[in-house]
Tab-separated table of C-alpha atoms in Angstrom:
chain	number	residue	atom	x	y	z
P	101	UNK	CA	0.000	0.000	0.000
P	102	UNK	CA	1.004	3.705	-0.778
P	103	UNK	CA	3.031	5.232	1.748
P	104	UNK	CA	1.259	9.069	1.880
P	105	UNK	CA	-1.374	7.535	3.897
P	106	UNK	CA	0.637	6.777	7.046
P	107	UNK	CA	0.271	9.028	9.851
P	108	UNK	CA	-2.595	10.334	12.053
P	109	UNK	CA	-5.683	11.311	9.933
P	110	UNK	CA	-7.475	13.903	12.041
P	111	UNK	CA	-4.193	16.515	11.843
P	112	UNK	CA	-4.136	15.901	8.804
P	113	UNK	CA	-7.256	16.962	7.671
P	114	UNK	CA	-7.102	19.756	10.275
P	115	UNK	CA	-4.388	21.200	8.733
P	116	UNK	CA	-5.291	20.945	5.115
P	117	UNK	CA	-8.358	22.906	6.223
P	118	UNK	CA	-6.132	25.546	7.710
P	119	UNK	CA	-3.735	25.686	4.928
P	120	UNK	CA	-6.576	26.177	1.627
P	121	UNK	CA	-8.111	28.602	3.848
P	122	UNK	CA	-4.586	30.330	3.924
P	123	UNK	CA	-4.394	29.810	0.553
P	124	UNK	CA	-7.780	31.475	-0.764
P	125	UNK	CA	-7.682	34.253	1.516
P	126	UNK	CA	-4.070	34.699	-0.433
P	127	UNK	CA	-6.026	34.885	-3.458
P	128	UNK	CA	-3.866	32.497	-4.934
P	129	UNK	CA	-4.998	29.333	-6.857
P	130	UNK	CA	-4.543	26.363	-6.539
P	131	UNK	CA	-2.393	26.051	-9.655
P	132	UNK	CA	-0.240	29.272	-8.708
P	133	UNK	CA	0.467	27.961	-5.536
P	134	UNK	CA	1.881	24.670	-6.466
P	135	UNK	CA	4.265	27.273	-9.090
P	136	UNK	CA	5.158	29.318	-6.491
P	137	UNK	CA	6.185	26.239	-4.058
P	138	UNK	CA	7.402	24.093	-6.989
P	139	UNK	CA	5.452	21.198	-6.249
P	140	UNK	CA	2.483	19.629	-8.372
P	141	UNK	CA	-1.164	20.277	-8.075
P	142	UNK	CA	-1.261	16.807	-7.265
P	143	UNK	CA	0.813	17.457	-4.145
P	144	UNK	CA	-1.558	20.402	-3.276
P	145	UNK	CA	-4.613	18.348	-3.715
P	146	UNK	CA	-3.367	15.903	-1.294
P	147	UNK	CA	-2.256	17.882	1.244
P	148	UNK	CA	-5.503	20.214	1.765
P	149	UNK	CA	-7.275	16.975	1.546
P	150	UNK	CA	-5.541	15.782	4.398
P	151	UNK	CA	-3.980	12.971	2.735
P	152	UNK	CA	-0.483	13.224	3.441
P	153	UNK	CA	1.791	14.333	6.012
P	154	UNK	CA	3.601	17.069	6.805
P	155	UNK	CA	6.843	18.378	7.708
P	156	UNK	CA	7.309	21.514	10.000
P	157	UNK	CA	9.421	23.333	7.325
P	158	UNK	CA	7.052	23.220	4.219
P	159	UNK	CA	4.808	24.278	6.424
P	160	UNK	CA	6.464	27.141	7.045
P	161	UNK	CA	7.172	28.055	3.178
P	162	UNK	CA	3.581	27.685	2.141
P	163	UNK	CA	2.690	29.768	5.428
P	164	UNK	CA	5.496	32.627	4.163
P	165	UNK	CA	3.980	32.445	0.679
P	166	UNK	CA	0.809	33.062	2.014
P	167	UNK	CA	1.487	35.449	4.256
P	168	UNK	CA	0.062	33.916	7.702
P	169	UNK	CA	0.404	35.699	11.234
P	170	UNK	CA	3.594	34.336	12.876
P	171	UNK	CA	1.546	32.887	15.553
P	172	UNK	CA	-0.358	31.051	13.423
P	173	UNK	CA	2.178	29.495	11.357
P	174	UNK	CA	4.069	28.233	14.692
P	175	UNK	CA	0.528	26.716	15.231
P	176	UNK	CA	0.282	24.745	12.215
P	177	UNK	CA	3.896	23.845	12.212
P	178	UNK	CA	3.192	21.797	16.121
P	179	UNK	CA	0.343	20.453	14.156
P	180	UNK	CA	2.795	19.390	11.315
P	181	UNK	CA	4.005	17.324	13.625
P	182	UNK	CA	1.229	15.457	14.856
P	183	UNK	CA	0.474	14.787	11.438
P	184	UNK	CA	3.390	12.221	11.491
P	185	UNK	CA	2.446	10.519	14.746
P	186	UNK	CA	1.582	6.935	13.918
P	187	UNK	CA	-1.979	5.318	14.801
P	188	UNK	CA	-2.161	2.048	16.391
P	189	UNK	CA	-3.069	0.482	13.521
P	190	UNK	CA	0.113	1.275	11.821
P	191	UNK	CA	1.414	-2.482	12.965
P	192	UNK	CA	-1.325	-3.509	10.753
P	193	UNK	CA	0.210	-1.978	7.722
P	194	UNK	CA	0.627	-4.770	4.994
P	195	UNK	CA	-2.574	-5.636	5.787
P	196	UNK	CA	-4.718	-2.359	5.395
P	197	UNK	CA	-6.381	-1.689	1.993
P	198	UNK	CA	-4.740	1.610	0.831
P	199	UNK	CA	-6.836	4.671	1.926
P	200	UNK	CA	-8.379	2.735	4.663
P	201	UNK	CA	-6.217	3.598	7.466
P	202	UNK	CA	-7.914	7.320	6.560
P	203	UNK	CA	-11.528	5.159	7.785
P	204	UNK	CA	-9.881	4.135	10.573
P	205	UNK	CA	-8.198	7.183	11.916
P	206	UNK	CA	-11.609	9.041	11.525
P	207	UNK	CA	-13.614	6.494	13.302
P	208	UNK	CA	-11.235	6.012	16.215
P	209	UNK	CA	-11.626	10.076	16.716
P	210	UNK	CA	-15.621	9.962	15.963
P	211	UNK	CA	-17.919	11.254	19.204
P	212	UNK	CA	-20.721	9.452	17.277
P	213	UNK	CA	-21.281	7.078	15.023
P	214	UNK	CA	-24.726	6.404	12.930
P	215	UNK	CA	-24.587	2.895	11.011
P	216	UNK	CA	-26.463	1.389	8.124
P	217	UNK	CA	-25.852	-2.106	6.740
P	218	UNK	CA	-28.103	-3.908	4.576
P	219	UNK	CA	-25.898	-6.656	3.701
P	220	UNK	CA	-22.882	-7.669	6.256
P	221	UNK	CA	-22.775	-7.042	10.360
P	222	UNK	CA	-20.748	-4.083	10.661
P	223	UNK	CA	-16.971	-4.888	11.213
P	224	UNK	CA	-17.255	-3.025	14.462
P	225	UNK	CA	-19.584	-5.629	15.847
P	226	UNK	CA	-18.494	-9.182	14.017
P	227	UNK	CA	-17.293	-12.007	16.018
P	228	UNK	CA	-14.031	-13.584	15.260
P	229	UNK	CA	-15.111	-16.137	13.463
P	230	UNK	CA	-18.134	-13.931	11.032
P	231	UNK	CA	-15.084	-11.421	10.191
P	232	UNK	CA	-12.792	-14.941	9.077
P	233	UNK	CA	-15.494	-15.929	7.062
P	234	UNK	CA	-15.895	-12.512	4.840
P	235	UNK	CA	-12.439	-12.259	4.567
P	236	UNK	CA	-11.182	-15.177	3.575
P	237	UNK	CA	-14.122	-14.958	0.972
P	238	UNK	CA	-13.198	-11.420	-0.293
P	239	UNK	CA	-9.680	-12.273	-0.475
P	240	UNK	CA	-9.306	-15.867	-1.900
P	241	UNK	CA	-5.545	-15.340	-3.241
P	242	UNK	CA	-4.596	-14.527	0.211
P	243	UNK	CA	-2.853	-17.154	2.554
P	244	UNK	CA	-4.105	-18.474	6.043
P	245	UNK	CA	-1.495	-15.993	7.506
P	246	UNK	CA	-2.438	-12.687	6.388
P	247	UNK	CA	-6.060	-13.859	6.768
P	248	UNK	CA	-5.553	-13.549	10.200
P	249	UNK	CA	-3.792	-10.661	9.967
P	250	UNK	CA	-6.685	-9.175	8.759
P	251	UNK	CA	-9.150	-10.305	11.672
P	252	UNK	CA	-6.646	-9.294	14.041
P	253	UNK	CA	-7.256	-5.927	12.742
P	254	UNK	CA	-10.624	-6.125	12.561
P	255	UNK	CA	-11.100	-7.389	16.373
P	256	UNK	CA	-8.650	-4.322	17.444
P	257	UNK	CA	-10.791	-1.916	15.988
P	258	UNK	CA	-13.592	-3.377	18.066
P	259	UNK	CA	-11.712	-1.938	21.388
P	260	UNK	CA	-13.154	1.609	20.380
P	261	UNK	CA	-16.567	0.808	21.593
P	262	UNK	CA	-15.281	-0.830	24.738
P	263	UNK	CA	-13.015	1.588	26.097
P	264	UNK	CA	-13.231	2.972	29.350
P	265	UNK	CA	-12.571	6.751	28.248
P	266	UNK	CA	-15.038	8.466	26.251
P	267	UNK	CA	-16.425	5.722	23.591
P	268	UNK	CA	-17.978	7.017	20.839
P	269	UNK	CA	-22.333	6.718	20.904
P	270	UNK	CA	-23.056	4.028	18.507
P	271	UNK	CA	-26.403	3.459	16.660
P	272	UNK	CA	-26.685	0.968	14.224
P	273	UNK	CA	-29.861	0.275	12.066
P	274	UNK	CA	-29.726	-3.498	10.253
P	275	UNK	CA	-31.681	-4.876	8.064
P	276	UNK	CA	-33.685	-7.874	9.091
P	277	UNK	CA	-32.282	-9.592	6.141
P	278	UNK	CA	-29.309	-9.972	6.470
P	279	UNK	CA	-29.640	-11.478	10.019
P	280	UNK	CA	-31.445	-14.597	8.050
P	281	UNK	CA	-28.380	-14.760	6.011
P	282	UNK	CA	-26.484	-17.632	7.030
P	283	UNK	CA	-23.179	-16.226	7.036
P	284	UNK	CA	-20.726	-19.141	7.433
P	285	UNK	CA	-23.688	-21.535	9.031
P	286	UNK	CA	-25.707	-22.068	11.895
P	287	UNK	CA	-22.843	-22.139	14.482
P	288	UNK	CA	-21.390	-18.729	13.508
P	289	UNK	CA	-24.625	-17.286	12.474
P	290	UNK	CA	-25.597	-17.984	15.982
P	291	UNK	CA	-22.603	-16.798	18.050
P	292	UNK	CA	-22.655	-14.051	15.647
P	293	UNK	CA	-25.886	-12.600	16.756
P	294	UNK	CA	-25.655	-13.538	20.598
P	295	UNK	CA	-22.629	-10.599	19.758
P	296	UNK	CA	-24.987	-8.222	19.007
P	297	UNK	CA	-27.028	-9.236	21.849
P	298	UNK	CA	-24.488	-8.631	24.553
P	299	UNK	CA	-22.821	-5.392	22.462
P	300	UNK	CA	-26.841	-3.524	22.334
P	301	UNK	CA	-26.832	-4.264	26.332
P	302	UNK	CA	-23.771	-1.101	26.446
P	303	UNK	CA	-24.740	1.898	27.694
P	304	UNK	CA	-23.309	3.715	24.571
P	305	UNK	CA	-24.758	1.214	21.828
P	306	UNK	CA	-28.144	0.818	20.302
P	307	UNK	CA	-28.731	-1.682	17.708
P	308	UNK	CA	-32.329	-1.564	15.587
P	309	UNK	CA	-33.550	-3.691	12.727
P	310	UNK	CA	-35.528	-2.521	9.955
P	311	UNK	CA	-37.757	-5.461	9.448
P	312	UNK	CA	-38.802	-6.665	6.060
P	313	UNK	CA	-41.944	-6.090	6.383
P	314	UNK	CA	-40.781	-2.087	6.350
P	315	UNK	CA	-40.412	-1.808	2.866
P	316	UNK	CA	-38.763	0.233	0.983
P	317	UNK	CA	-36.765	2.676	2.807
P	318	UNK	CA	-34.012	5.072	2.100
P	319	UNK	CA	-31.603	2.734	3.225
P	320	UNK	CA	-32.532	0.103	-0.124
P	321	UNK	CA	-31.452	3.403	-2.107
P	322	UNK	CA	-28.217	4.607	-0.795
P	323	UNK	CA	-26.887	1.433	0.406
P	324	UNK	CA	-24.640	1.069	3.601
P	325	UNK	CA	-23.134	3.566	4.995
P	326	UNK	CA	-21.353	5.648	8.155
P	327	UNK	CA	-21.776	9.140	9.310
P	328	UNK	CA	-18.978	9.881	11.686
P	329	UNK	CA	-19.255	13.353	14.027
P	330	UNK	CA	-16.677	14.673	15.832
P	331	UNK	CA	-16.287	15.830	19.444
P	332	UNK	CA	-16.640	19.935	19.709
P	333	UNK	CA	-13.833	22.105	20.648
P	334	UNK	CA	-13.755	24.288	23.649
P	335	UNK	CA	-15.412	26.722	21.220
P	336	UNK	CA	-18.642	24.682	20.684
P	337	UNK	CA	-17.192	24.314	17.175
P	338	UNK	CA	-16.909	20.219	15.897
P	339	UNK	CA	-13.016	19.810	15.739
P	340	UNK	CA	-13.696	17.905	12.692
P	341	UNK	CA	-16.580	18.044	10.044
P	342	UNK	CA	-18.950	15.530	9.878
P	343	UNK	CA	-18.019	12.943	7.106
P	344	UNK	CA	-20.322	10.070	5.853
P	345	UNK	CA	-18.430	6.813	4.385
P	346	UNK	CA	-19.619	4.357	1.928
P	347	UNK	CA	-17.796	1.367	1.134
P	348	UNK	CA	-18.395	-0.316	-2.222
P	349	UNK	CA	-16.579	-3.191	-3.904
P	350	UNK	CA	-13.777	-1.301	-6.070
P	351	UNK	CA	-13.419	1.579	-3.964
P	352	UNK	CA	-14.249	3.928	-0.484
P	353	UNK	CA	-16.297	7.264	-0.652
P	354	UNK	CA	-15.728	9.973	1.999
P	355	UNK	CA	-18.589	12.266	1.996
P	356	UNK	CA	-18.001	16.179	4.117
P	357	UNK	CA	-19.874	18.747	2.386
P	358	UNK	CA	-23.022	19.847	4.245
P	359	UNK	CA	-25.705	19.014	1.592
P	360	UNK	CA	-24.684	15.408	1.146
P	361	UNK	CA	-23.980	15.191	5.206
P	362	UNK	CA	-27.606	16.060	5.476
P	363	UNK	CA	-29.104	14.231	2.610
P	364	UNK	CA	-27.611	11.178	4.422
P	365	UNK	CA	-28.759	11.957	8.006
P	366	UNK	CA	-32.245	12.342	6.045
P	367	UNK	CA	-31.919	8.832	5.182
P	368	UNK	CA	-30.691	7.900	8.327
P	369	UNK	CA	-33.546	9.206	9.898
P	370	UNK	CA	-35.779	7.569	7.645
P	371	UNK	CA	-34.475	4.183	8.185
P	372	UNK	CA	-34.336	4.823	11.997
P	373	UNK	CA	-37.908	5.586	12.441
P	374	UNK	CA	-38.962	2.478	9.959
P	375	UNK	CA	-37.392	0.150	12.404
P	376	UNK	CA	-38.152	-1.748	15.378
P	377	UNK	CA	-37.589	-0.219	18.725
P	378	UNK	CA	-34.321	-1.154	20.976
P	379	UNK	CA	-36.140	-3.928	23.101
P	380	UNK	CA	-37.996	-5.330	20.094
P	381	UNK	CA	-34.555	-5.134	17.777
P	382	UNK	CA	-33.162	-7.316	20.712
P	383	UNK	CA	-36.114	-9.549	21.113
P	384	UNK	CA	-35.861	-10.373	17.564
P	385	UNK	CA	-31.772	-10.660	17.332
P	386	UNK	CA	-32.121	-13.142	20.097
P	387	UNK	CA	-35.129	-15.610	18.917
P	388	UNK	CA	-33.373	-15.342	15.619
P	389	UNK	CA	-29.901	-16.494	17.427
P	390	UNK	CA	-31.772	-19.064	19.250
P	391	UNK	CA	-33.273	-20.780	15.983
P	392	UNK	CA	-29.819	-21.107	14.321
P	393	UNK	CA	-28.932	-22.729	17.405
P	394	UNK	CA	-31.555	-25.257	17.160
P	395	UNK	CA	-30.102	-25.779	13.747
């Protein structure tokens, strides 16, 4: 996987944000920028995206160019720094798709998450065994070893909802359906969903299924999905903007401009209000569980 990913997402972002905004209020473009600092628009793109890392001394030369307060370009030169500092999933490189260490930075840093899945049990919530089971099938070249690679990384992940310091709110809307599909058979199917039982008992998790019998919902249309929010600053401000992700099957799509934020808390809310409440969602989860352990 490409390098330029590396490094802690949510500087990274921050400080992309700060530099454009130094950048327009500059007046300069884009494209006279990247002249002016010799580097491609490429380069540029990827940096006010937050997609690469910084160092403390091009900081500095895009904040000269641009003519920033000397306060603030100290600022954003500490912030350089943290750019660089290496999440815990870093150990997990060879085995992270590229971009999706970006995914992961942003939902270890989420306040709140809001889930959707029509198909699969969300990676934050699969048992050991579920996760082998998708894996292995969505990477068949792959060898026994780096399978479980990959569901070590998976069940690590799964610490950000059990954490004793500040876990992030979790709600989670599934569809019925795809707790009758027997993922891997009746013996993981069933462990599988006593999981969910025991995870929607957490203070800071609530689990719903949109029953069949619901229709169609906004959810059919857009697919699954995450909207990630952000804890606020001492400002009231969100120190990050909220972001919606959407995984399909040849690529990842980060969503952060307001419109399509709210177009997919619309459908959010849609789904959420078309689904069974907490005690029935459990109710169900479990009888299901229990007739996959009858076999």
């Amino acid at each position: 996987m490409a390098e330029p990913t590396t490094g802690s997402t949510v500087p990274r972002r921050q400080l992309g944000r700060y530099l454009r905004g130094l950048r327009m209020d500059a007046r300069l473009t884009l494209k006279a920028a990247a002249s002016r600092l010799e580097w491609s628009e490429a380069k540029m793109w990827r940096i006010e995206s937050g997609l690469t890392s910084m160092r403390s001394h091009d900081v500095l030369t895009m904040c000269t160019i641009y003519g920033a307060p000397a306060d603030l370009t100290e600022a954003l030169m500490g912030l350089a720094k943290e750019t660089k500092a290496r999440g815990w999933w870093h150990s997990y490189g060879d085995v992270i798709p590229e971009g999706f260490d970006v995914f992961i930075g942003l939902e270890g840093a989420a306040s709140h998450l809001s889930v959707y899945q029509g198909q699969l049990i969300p990676g934050l919530l699969q048992t050991e065994d579920y996760a082998r089971v998708i894996i292995r099938a969505h990477f068949p070249d792959k060898d026994e070893e780096e399978i479980e690679r990959r569901v070590a990384l998976r069940v690590a992940r799964q610490t950000l909802i059990t954490r004793v310091t500040a876990p992030p709110t979790l709600h989670v809307a599934l569809d019925e359906g795809l707790l009758r599909r027997p993922i891997g058979g009746a013996r993981i199917m069933a462990g599988q969903l006593a999981h969910l039982v025991e995870a929607s008992e957490l203070a800071h998790v609530v689990i719903r299924v949109v029953p069949c019998e619901a229709g169609l919902h906004q959810g059919v249309l857009s697919g699954s999905f995450f909207i990630m929010r952000f804890p606020l600053n001492g400002d009231g401000r969100a120190s990050e903007p909220p972001t919606v992700y959407a995984d399909g099957y040849t690529g990842d799509l980060y969503l952060d401009k307001p419109k399509e934020v709210e177009r997919y808390e619309a459908a959010f809310g849609d789904i959420w209000n078309q689904s069974l409440d907490e005690e029935a969602s459990r109710r169900l989860i479990s009888e299901m569980a229990g007739s996959y352990e009858q076999g």
